[in-house]
Tab-separated table of C-alpha atoms in Angstrom:
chain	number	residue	atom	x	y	z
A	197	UNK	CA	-130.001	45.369	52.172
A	198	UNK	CA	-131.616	44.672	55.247
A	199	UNK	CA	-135.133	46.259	55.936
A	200	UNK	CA	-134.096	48.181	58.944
A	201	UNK	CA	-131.425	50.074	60.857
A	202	UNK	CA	-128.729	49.037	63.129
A	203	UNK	CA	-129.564	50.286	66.067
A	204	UNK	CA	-126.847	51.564	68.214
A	205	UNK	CA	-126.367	52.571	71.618
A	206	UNK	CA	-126.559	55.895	70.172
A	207	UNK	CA	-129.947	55.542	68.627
A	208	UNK	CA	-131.181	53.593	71.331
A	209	UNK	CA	-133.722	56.218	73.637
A	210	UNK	CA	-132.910	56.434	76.901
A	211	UNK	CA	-136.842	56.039	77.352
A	212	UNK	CA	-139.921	55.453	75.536
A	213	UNK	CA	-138.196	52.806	74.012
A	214	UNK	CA	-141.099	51.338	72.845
A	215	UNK	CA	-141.475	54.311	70.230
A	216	UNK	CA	-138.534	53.762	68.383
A	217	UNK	CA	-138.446	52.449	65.174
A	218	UNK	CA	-135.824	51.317	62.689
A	219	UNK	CA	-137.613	49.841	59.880
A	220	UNK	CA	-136.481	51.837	56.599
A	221	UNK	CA	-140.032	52.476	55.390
A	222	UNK	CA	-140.909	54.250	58.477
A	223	UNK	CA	-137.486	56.387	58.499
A	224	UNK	CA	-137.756	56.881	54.519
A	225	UNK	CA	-141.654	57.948	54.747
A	226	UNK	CA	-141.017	60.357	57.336
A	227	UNK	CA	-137.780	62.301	56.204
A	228	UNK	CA	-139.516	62.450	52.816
A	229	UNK	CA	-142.944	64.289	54.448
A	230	UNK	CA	-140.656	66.588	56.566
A	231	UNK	CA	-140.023	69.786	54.360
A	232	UNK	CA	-137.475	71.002	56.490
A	233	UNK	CA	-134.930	69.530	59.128
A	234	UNK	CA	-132.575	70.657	61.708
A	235	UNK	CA	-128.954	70.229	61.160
A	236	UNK	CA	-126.864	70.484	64.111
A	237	UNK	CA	-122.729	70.583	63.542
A	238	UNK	CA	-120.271	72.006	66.037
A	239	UNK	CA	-118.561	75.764	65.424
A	240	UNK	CA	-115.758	76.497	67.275
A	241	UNK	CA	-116.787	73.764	69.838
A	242	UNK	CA	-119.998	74.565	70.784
A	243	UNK	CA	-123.401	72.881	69.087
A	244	UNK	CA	-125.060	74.547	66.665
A	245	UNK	CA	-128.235	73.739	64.761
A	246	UNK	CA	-129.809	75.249	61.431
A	247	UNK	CA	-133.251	74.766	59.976
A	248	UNK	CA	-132.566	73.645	56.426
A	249	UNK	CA	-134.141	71.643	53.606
A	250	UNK	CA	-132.966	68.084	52.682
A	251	UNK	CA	-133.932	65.357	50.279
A	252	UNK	CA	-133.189	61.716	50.208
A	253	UNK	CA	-131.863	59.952	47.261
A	254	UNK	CA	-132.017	56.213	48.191
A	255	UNK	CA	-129.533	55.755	51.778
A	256	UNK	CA	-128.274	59.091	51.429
A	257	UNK	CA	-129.505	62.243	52.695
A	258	UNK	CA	-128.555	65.598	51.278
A	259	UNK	CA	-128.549	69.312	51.951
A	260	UNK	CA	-126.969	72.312	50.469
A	261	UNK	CA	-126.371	75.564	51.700
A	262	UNK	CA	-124.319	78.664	50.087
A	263	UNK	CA	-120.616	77.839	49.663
A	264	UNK	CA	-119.799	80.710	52.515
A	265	UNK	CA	-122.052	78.685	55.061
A	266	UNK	CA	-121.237	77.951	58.508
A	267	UNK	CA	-121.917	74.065	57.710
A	268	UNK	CA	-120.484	74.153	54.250
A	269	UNK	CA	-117.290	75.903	55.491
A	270	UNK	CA	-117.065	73.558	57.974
A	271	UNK	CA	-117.595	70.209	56.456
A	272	UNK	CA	-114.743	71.179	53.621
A	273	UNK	CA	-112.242	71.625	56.594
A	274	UNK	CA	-113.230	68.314	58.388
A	275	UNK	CA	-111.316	65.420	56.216
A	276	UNK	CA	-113.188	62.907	57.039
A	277	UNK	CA	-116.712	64.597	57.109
A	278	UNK	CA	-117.887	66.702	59.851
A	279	UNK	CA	-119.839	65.010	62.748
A	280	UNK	CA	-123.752	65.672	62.253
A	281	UNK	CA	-126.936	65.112	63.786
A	282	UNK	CA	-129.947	66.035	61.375
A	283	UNK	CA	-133.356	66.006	62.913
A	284	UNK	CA	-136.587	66.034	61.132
A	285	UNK	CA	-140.039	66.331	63.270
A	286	UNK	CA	-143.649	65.968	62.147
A	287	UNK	CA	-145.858	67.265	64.681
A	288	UNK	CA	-149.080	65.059	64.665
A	289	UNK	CA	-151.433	66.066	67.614
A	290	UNK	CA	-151.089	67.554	71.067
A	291	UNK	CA	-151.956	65.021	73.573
A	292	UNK	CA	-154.109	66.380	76.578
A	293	UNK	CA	-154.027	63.790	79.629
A	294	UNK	CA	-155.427	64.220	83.147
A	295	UNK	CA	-152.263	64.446	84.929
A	296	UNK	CA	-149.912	67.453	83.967
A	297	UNK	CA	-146.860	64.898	83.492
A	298	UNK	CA	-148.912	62.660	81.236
A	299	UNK	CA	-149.149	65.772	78.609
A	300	UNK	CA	-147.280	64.629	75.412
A	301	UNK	CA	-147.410	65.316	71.513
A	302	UNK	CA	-147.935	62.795	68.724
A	303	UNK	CA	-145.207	63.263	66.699
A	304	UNK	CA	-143.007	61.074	64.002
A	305	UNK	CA	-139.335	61.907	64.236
A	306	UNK	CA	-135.733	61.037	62.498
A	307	UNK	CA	-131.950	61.432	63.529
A	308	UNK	CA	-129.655	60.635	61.698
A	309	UNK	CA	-126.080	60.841	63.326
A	310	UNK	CA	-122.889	60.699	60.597
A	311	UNK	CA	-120.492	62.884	58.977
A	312	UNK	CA	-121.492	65.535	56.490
A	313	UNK	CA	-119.281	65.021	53.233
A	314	UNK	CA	-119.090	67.899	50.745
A	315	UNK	CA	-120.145	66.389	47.572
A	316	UNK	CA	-117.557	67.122	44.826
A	317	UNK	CA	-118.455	64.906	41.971
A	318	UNK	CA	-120.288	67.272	39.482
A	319	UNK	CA	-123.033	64.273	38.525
A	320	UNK	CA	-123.898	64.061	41.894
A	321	UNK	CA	-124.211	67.511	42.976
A	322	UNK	CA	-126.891	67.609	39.987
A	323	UNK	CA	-128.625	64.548	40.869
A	324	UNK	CA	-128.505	66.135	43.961
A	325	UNK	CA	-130.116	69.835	43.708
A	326	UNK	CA	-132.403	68.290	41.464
A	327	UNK	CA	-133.861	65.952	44.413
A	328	UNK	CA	-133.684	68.866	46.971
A	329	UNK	CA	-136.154	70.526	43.889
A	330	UNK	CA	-138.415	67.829	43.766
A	331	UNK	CA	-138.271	66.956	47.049
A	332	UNK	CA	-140.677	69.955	47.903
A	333	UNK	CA	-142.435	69.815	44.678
A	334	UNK	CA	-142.042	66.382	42.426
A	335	UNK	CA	-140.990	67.584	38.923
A	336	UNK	CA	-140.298	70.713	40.182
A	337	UNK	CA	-136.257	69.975	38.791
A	338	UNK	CA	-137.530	69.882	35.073
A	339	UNK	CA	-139.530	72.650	35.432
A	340	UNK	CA	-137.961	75.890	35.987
A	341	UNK	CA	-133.959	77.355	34.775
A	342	UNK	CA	-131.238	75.072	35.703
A	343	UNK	CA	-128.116	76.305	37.960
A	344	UNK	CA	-125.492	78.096	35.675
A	345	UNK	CA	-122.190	77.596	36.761
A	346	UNK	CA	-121.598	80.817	38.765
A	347	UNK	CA	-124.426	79.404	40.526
A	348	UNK	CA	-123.283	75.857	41.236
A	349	UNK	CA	-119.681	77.285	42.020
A	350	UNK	CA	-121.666	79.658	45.173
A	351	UNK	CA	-123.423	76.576	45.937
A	352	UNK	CA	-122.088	73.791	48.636
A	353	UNK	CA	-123.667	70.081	48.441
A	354	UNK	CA	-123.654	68.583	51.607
A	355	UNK	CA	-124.165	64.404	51.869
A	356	UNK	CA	-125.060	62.355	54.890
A	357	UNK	CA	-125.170	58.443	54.665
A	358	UNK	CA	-128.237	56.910	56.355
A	359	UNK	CA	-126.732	54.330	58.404
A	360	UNK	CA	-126.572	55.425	62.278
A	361	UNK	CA	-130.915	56.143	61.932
A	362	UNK	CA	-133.227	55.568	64.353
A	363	UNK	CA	-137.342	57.072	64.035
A	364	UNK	CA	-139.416	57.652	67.060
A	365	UNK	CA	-143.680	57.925	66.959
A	366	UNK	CA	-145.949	58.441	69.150
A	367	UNK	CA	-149.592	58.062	68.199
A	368	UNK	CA	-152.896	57.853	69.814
A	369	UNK	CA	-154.915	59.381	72.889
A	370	UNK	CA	-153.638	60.271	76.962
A	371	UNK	CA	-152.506	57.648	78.721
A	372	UNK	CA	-153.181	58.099	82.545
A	373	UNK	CA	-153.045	56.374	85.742
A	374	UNK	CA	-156.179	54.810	86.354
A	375	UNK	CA	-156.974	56.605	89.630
A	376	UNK	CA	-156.688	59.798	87.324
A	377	UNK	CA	-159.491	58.590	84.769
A	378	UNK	CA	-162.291	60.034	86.850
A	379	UNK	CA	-160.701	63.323	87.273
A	380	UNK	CA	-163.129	65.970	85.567
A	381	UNK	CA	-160.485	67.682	83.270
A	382	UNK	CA	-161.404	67.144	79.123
A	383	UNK	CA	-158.670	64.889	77.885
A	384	UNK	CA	-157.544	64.192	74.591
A	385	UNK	CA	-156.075	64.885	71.390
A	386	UNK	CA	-155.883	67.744	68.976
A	387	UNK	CA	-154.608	66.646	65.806
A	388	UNK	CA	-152.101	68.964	63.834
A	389	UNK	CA	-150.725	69.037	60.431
A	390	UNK	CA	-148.413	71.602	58.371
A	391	UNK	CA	-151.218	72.639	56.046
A	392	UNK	CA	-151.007	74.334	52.597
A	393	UNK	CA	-152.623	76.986	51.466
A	394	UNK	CA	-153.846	78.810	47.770
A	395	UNK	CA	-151.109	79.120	45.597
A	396	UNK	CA	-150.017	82.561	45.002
A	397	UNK	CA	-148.562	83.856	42.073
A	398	UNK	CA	-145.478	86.117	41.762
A	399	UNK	CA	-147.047	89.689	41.152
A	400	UNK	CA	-145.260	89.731	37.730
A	401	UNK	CA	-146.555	86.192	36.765
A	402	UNK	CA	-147.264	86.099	32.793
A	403	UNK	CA	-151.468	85.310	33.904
A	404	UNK	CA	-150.782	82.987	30.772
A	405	UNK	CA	-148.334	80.236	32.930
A	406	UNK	CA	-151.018	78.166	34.866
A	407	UNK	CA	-150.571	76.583	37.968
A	408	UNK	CA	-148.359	73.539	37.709
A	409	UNK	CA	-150.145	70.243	38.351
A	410	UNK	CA	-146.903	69.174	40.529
A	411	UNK	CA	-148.340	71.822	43.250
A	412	UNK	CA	-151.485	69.910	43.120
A	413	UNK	CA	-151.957	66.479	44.796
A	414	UNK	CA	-149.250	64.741	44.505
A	415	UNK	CA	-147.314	65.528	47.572
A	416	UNK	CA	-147.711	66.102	51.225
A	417	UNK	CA	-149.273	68.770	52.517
A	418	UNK	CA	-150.447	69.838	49.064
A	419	UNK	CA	-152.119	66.179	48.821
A	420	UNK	CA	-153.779	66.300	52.387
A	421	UNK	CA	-155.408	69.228	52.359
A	422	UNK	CA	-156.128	70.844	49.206
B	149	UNK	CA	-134.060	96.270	79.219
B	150	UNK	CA	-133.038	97.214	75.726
B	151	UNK	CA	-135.668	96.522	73.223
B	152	UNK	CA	-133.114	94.552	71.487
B	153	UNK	CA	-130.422	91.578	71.854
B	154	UNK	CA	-127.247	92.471	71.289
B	155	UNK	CA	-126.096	90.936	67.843
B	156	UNK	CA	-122.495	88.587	68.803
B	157	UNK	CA	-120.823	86.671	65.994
B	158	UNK	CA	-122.112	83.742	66.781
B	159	UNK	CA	-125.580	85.561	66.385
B	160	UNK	CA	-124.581	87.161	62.897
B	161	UNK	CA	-125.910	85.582	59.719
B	162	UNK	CA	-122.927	84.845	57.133
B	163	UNK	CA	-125.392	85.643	54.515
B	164	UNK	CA	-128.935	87.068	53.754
B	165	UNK	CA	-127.997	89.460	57.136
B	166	UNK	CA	-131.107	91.600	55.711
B	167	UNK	CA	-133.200	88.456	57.215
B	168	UNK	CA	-131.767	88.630	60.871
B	169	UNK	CA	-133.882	90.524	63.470
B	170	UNK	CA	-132.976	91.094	67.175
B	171	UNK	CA	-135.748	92.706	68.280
B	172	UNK	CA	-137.360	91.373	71.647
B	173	UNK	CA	-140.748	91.310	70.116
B	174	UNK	CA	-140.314	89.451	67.113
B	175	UNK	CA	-137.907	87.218	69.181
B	176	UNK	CA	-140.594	86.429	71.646
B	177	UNK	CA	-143.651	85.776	68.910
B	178	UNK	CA	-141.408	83.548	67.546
B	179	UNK	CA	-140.776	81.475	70.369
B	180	UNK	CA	-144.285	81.695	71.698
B	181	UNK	CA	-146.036	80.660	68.704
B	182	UNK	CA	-143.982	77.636	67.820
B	183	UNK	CA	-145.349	74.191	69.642
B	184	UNK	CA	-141.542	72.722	69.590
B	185	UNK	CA	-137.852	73.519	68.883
B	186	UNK	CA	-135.164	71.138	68.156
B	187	UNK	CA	-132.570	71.416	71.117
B	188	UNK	CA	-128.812	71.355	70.050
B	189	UNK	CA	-126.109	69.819	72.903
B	190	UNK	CA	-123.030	67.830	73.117
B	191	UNK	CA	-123.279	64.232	73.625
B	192	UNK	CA	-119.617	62.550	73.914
B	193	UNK	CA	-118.378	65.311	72.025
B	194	UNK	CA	-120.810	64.891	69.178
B	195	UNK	CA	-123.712	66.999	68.225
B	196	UNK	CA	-127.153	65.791	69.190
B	197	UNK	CA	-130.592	67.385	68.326
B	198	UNK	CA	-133.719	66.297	70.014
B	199	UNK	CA	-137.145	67.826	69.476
B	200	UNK	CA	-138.677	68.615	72.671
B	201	UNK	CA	-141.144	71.092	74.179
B	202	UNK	CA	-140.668	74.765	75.315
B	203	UNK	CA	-142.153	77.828	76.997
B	204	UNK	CA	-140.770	81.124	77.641
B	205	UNK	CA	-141.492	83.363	80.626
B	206	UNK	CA	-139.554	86.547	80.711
B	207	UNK	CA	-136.116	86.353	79.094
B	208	UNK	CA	-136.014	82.559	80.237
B	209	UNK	CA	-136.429	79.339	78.175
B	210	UNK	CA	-137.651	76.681	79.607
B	211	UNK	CA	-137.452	72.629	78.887
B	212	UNK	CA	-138.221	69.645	80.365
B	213	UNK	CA	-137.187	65.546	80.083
B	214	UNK	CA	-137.391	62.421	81.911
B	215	UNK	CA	-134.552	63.443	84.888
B	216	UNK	CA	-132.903	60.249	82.807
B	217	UNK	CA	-132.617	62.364	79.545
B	218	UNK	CA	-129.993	62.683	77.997
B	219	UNK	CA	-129.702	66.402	78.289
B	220	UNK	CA	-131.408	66.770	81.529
B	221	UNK	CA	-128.312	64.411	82.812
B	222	UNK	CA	-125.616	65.989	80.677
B	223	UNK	CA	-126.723	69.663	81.802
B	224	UNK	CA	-126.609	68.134	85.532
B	225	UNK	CA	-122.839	67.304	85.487
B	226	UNK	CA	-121.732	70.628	83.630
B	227	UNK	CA	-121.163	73.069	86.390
B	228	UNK	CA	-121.075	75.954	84.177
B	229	UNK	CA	-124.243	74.695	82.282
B	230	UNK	CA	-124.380	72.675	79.257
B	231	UNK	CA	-123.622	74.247	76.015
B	232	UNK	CA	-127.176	74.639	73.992
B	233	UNK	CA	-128.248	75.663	70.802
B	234	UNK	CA	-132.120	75.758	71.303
B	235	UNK	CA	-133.612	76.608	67.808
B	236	UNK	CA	-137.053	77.505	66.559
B	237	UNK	CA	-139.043	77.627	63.291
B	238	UNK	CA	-142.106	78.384	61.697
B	239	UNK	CA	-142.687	76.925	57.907
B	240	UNK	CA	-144.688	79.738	56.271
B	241	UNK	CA	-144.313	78.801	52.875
B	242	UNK	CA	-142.442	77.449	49.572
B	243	UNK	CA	-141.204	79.817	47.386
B	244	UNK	CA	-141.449	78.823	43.654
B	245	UNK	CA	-138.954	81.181	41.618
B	246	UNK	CA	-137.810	80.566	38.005
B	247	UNK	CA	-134.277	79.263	38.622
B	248	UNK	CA	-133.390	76.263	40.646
B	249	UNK	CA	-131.447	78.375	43.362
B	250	UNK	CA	-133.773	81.430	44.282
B	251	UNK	CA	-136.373	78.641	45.376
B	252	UNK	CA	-136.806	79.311	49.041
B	253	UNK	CA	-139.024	79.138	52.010
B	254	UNK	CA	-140.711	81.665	54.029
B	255	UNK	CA	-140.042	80.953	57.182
B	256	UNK	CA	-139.524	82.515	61.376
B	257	UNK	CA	-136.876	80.997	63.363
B	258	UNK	CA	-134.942	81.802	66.357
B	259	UNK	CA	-131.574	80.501	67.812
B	260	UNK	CA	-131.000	80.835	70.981
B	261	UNK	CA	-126.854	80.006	72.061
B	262	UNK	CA	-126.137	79.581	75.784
B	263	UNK	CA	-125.858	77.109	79.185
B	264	UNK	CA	-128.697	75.096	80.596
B	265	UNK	CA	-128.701	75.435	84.142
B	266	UNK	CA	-130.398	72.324	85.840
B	267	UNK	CA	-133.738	74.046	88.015
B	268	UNK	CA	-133.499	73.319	91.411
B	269	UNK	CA	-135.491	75.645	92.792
B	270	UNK	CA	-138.790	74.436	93.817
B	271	UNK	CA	-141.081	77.306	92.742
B	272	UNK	CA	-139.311	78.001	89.776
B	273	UNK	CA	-139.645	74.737	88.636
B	274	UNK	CA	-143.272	74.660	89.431
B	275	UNK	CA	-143.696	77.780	87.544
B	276	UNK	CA	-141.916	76.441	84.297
B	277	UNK	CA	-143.752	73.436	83.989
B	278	UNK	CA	-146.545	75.239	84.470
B	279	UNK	CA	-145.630	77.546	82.051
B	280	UNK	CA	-144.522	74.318	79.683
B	281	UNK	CA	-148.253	72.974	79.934
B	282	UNK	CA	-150.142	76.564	79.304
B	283	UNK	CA	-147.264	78.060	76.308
B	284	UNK	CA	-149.520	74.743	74.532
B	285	UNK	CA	-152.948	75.314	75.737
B	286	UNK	CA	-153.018	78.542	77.915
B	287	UNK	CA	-154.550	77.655	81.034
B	288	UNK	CA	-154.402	74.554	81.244
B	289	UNK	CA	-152.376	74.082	83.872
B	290	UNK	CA	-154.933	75.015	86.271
B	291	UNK	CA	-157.111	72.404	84.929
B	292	UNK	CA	-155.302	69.233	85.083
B	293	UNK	CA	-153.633	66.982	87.993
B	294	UNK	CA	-150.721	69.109	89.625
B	295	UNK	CA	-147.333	66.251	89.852
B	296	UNK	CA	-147.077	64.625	92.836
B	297	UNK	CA	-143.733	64.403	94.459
B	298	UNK	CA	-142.768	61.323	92.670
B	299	UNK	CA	-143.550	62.874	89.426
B	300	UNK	CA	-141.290	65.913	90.166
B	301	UNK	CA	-138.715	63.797	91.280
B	302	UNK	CA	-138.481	61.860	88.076
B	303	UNK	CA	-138.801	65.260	86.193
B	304	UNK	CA	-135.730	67.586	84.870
B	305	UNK	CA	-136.642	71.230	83.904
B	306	UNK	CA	-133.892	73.090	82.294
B	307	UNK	CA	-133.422	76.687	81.997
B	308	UNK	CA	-131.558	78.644	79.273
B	309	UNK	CA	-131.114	82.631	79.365
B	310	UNK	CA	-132.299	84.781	76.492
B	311	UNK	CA	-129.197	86.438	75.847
B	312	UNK	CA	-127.520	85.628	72.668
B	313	UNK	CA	-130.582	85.664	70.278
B	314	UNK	CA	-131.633	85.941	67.230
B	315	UNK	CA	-134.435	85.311	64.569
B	316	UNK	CA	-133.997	84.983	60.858
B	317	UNK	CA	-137.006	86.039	58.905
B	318	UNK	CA	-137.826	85.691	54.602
B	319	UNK	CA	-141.395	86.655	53.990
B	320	UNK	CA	-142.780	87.807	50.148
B	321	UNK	CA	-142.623	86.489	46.657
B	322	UNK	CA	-139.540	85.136	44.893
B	323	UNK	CA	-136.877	87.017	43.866
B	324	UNK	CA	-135.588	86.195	40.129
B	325	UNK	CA	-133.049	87.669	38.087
B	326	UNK	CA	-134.355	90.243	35.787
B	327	UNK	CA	-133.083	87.997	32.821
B	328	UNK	CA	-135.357	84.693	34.374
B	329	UNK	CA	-138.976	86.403	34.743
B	330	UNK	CA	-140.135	85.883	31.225
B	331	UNK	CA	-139.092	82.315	31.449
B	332	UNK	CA	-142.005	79.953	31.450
B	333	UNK	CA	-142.168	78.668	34.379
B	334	UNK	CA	-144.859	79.095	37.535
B	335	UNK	CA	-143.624	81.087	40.362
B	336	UNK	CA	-145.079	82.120	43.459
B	337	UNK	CA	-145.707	81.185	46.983
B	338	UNK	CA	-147.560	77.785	48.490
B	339	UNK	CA	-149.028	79.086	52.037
B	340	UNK	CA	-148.041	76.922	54.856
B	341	UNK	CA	-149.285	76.938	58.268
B	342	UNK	CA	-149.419	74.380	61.385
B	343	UNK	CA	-153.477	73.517	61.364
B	344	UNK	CA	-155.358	72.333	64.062
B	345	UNK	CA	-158.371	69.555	63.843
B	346	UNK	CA	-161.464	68.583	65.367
B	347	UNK	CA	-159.940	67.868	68.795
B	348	UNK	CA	-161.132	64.219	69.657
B	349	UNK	CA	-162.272	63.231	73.355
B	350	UNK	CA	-160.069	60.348	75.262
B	351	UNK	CA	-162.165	57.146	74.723
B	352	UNK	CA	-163.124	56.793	78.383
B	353	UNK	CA	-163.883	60.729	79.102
B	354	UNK	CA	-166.892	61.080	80.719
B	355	UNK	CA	-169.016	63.078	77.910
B	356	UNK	CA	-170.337	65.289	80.605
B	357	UNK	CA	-167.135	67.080	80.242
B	358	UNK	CA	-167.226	69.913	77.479
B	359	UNK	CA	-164.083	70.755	75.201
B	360	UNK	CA	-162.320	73.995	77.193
B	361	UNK	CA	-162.631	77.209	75.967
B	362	UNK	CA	-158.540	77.159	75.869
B	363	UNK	CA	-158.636	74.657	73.211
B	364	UNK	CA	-160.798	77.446	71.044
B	365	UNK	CA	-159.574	80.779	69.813
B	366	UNK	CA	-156.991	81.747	71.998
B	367	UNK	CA	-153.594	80.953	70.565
B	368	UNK	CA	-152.423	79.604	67.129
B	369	UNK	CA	-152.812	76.854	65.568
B	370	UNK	CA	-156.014	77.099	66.735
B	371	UNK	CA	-157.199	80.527	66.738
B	372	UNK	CA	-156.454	80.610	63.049
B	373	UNK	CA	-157.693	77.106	61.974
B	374	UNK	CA	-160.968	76.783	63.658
């Protein structure tokens, strides 16, 4: 497998070029940070998009939603998958230049365009959940009650290959026009990051059950900042 | 002005409707708080979704891109507008339960449905560009380099109505099945929030000029995180 994306005129920026990236690492690291993405689809013609959670399992990406869902629904109508565009964002800094134009974010980004497939196969629905589990907290899947099957029957599995994938980052400070440099306005950056705070547990929490060491620092945010 | 949006179809949850809120205020919070949203739109009659910057003022959304963008150009040869799906969301938290499919997230998000409208008008789109620079840093726009003509000219600012709203809230704990709570398993809430750093001067600033007081308490993330 080669160790980046195809990219194609449709993951090809129309500017900024120079931030985008293909390399799988990059694309991989950053839709496995992102806790949630944006799933846009088309209803009844017009775009939609829905915050949701994914996971990746090697090259493909999936999501789930309740069997009744607009996407769901929408992807079991569409034969041959139903035309997606799933965006994940990291928001790394605000970027403070001299010149109001020259204002930007640091940020790390994915899209992935494709079709949404509605995973059928029972084996990989479970692999599936199971990632979307651990995904947010890593052995999350083997710790708590698995789906029963009134459950997995109210449940839809949606699947996304990662082929048509493109990343875009933007790090560091301003960058101005040098006549701007002397202007006397602070520039700069302020850096962000999703941040997590003290666990807390469910009001009717046996005291007994400790906090899990999977919550602890193993993962993203939990890692950075606890 | 009702204190509410009008709930459509398109603005109806298919499930968890207890989550959906139309109120103005929570609407506007919503939008206010959050640094970006992912913008929805119709590029050769597939979905798209970029993340981009935002700023309300009134009932109006405003954007902006390179006037080379792909939305800025696709929104300039719709006469009607462009077809949008501009959507908003604030990660509050995971939410642990017992079984696989009560974990959740608490979250805030807004979709907004309607037409950009290319800005043409020169004071409006000085005002929403102001408005883009100070929704990040409030008043900052007063203390930066105003764009020069070539600037504006290479500048699209798009506005979107705030007409067919609506946010979709989860706060509290998890919710288990009355069977699942003695299982033995953690459950509970992780706190997330955006968090703000130690902003960090441009290289070449001149260190005679001190951090602004709108980069202290004045709006989330840094008001809280500071």
């Amino acid at each position: 497998m080669d160790a980046a994306y195809h990219p194609t005129p449709r993951t090809t920026p129309t500017r900024h070029r120079e931030r985008a990236r293909y390399d799988r690492d990059t694309v991989h690291a950053i839709l496995d940070e992102a806790l949630i993405c944006h799933l846009g689809y088309l209803s009844a013609g017009e775009p939609v998009v829905l915050p949701t959670t994914h996971a990746r399992l090697g090259e493909t990406l999936y999501l789930h939603g309740s069997s009744g869902s607009g996407p769901v629904q929408a992807a079991g109508a569409a034969p041959a998958g139903l035309p997606v565009c799933v965006t994940v964002t990291l928001l790394d800094g605000l970027v403070l230049a001299r010149a109001a134009l020259h204002h930007s974010m640091n940020f790390r980004s994915v899209v992935v365009r494709g079709a949404a497939r509605v995973v059928g196969d029972p084996a990989e629905r479970s692999r599936a959940l199971n990632r979307l589990l651990d995904h947010v907290a890593p052995g999350r899947s083997a710790d708590c009650r698995a789906p029963d099957a009134r459950e997995l029957a109210a449940t839809g599995v949606l699947a996304v290959d990662l082929a048509e994938v493109s990343a875009k980052v933007r790090t560091g400070g301003p960058v101005d026009d040098p006549e701007d440099q002397s202007l006397p306005h602070w520039a700069g950056v302020v850096p962000l990051s999703l941040a997590a705070g003290e666990p807390r547990a469910a009001a009717d929490l046996d005291p007994g059950i400790p906090l899990p060491d999977y919550l602890g620092r193993t993962r993203a945010p939990y890692s950075r900042y606890r």
